[in-house]
Coordinates of C-alpha atoms and ligand atoms in Angstrom, one line a residue:
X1 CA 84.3 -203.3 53.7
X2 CA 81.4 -200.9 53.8
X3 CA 79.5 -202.5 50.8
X4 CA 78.4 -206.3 50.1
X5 CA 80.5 -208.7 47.4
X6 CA 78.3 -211.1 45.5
X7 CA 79.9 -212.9 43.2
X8 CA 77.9 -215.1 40.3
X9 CA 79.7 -218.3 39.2
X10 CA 79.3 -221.3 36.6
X11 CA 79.8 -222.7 33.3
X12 CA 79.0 -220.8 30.2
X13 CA 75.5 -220.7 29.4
X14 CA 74.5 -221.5 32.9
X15 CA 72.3 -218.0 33.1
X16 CA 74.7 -216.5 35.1
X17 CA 74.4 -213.0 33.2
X18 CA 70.5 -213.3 33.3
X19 CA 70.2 -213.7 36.8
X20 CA 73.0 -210.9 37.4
X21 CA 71.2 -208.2 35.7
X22 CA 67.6 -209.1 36.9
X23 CA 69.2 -208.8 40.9
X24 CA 70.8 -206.2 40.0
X25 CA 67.9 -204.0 38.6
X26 CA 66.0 -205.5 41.7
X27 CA 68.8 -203.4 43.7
X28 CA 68.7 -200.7 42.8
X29 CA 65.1 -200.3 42.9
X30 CA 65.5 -201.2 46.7
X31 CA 67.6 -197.7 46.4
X32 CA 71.0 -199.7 46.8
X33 CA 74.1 -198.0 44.3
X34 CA 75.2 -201.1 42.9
X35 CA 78.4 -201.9 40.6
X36 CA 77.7 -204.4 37.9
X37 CA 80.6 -205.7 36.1
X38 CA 82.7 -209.3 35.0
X39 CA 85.6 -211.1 34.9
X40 CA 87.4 -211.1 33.2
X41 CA 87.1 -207.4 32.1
X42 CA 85.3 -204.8 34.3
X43 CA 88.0 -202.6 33.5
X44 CA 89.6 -200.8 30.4
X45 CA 93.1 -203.2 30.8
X46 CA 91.5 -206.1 32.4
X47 CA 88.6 -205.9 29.2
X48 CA 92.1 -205.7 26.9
X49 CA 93.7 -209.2 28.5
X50 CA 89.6 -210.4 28.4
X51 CA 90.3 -209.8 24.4
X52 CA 93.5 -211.5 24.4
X53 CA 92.7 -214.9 26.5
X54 CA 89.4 -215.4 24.6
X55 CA 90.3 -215.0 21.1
X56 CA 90.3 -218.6 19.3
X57 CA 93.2 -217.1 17.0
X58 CA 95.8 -217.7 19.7
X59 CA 97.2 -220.8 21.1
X60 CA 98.1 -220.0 24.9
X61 CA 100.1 -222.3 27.3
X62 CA 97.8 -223.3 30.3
X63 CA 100.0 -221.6 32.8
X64 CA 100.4 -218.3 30.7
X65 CA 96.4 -218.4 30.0
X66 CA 95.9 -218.9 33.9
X67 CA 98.7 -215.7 34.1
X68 CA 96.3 -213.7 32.1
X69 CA 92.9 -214.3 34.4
X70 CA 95.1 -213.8 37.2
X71 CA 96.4 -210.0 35.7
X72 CA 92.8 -209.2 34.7
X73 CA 91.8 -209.9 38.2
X74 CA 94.5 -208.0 40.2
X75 CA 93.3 -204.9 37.8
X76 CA 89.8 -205.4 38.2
X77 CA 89.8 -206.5 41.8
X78 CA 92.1 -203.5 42.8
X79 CA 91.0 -200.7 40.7
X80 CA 87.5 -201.4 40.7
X81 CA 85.5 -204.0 43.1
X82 CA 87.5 -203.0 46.4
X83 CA 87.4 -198.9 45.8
X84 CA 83.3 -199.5 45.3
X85 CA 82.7 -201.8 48.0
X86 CA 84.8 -199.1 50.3
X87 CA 82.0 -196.6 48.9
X88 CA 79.7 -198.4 50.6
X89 CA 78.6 -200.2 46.7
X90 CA 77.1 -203.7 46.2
X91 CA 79.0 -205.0 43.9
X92 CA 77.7 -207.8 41.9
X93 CA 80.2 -209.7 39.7
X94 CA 80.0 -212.5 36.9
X95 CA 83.1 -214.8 37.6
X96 CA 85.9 -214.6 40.3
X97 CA 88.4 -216.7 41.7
X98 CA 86.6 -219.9 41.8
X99 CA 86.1 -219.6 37.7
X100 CA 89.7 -220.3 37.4
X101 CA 89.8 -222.9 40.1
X102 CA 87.4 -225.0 38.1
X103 CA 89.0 -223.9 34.8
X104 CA 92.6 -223.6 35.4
X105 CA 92.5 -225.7 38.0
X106 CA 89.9 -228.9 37.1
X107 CA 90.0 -228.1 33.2
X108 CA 93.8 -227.4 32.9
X109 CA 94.8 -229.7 35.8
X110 CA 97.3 -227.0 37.0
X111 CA 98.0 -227.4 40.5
X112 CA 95.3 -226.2 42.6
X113 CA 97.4 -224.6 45.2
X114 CA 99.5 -222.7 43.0
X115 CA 95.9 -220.8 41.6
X116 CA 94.8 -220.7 45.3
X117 CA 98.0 -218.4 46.0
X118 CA 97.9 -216.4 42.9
X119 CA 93.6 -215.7 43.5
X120 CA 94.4 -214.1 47.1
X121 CA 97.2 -212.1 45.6
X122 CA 95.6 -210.7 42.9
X123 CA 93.0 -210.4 45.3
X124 CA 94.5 -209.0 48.2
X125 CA 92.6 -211.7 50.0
X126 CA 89.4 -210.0 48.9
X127 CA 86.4 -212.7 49.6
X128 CA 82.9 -212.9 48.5
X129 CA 80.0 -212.3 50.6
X130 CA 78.4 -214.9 48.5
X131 CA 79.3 -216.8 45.8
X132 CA 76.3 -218.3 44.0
X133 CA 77.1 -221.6 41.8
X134 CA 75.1 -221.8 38.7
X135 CA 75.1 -225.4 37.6
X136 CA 72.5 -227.3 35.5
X137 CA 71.6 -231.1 34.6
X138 CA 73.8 -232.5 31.7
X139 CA 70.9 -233.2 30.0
X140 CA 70.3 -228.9 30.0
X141 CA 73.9 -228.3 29.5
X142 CA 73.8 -230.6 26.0
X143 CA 70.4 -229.4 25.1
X144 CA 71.9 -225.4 25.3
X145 CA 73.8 -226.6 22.0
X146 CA 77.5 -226.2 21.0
X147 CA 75.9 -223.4 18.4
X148 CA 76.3 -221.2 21.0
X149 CA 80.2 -221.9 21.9
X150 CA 82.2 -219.2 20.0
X151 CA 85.2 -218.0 22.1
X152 CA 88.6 -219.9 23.3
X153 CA 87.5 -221.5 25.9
X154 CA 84.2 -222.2 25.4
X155 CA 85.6 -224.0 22.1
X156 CA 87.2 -227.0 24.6
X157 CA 85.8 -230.4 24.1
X158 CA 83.6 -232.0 26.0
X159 CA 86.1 -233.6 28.2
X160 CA 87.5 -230.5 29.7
X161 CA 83.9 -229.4 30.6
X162 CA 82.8 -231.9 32.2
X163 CA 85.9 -231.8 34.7
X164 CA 85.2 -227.9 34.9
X165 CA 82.0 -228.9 35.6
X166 CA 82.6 -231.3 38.2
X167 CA 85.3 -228.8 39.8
X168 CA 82.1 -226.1 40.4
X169 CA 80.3 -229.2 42.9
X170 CA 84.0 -230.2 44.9
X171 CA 85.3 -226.3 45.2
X172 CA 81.5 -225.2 45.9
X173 CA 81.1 -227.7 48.6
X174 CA 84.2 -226.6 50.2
X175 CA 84.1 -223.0 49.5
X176 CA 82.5 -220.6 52.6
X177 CA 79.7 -218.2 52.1
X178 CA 79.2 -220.6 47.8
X179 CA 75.8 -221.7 47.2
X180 CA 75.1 -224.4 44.4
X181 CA 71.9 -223.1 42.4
X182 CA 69.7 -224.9 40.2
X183 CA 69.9 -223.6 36.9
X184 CA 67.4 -226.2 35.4
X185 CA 64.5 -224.0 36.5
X186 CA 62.5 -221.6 34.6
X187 CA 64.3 -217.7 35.1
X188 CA 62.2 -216.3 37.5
X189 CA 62.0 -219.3 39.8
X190 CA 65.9 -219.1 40.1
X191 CA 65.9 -215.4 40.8
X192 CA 63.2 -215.9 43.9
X193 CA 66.1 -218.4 44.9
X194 CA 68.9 -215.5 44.9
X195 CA 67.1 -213.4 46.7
X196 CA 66.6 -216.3 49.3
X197 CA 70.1 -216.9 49.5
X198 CA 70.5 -212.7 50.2
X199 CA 68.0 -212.7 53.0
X200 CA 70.1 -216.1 54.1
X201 CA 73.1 -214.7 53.9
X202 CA 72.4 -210.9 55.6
X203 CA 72.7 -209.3 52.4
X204 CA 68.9 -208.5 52.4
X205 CA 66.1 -207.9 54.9
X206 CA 63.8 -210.8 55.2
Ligands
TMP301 P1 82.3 -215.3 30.2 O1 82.0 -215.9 28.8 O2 81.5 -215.9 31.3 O3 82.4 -213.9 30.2 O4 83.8 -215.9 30.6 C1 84.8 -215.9 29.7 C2 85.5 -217.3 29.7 O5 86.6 -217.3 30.5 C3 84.6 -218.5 30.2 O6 84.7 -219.5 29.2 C4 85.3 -218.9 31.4 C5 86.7 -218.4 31.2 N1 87.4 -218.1 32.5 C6 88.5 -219.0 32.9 O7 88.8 -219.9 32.3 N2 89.2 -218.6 34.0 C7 88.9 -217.5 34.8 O8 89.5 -217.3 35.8 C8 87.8 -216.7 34.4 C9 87.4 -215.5 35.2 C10 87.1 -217.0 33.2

């Protein structure tokens, strides 16, 4: 592929979206054409399953739930992130396969090679440059407040995160090219550390 993949990853509320925008902004001022978009969503069908899987008025079976991520992703992945990064784009996206590897896949407890299987053929084997792992203390993470949990998944108990949560540290530490961040720090301490990890990784000029 022509352009670079970075792909931003972690639990809700870790400042994933924060930290997105400000690189991506920082891009573009560089002069790079840069693609900016989600998972799921990104996409006019894959933003229609987003409305589906997230609305707390259904009740979804694990494996139909991780069906529906999986669809978004093939749309998104296909129509979207692989066409731009042929242009010769950055693309920048918030979530990827390794969201439903903690979520499906530590959350759920569906089996991990069955989600492994179904991410490369959404994906068409499409892997990140980087992925960078947003993860904060669990002192942070209680202290963001459950005020701010409003859709399906971000409704699960406190059970379920914490094994989502524990999935981003074993899948980061095994994943190539994933990066664990500190999300504890103040926001533009965190985004000097992305653009660390982009000079590290040959994404940027040091
Ligand atoms: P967002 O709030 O970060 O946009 O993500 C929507 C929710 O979807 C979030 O709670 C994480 C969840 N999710 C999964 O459970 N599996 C996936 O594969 C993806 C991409 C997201």
């Amino acid at each position: 592929m022509k352009g670079k993949f970075i792909v931003f990853e972690g639990p809700d509320r870790s400042g994933k979206s924060t930290q997105a925008n400000l690189l991506s902004g920082y891009l573009e001022q560089k002069g790079l054409d840069v693609l900016l978009t989600r998972e799921p969503g990104g996409d006019s069908v894959a933003e229609e399953i987003r409305k589906i899987v997230l609305d707390p008025a259904h009740k979804v079976s694990s494996m139909a739930e991780l069906l529906l991520y999986e669809a978004a992703r093939a749309q998104h992945t296909q129509q979207k992130i692989i066409p731009a990064l042929e242009e010769g784009k950055t693309v920048i996206c918030e979530r990827y396969t390794m969201s439903s590897c903690a979520y499906q896949g530590y959350g759920r407890g569906i089996d991990m090679d069955i989600i492994n299987k179904l991410n490369d053929i959404a994906t068409l084997n499409l892997k990140p440059d980087l992925t960078l792992v947003f993860l904060m203390s669990d002192k942070y993470f209680a202290e963001r407040g459950e005020y701010l949990f409003s859709d399906r998944l971000e409704r699960e108990d406190e059970a379920f995160r914490h094994k989502m949560r524990k999935g981003y540290r074993e899948i980061a530490a095994k994943t190539p090219n994933a990066v664990i961040i500190d999300a504890d720090r103040p926001v533009a301490e965190i985004h000097k550390t992305v653009l660390h990890e982009l000079v590290n990784y040959s994404i940027l000029d040091g």
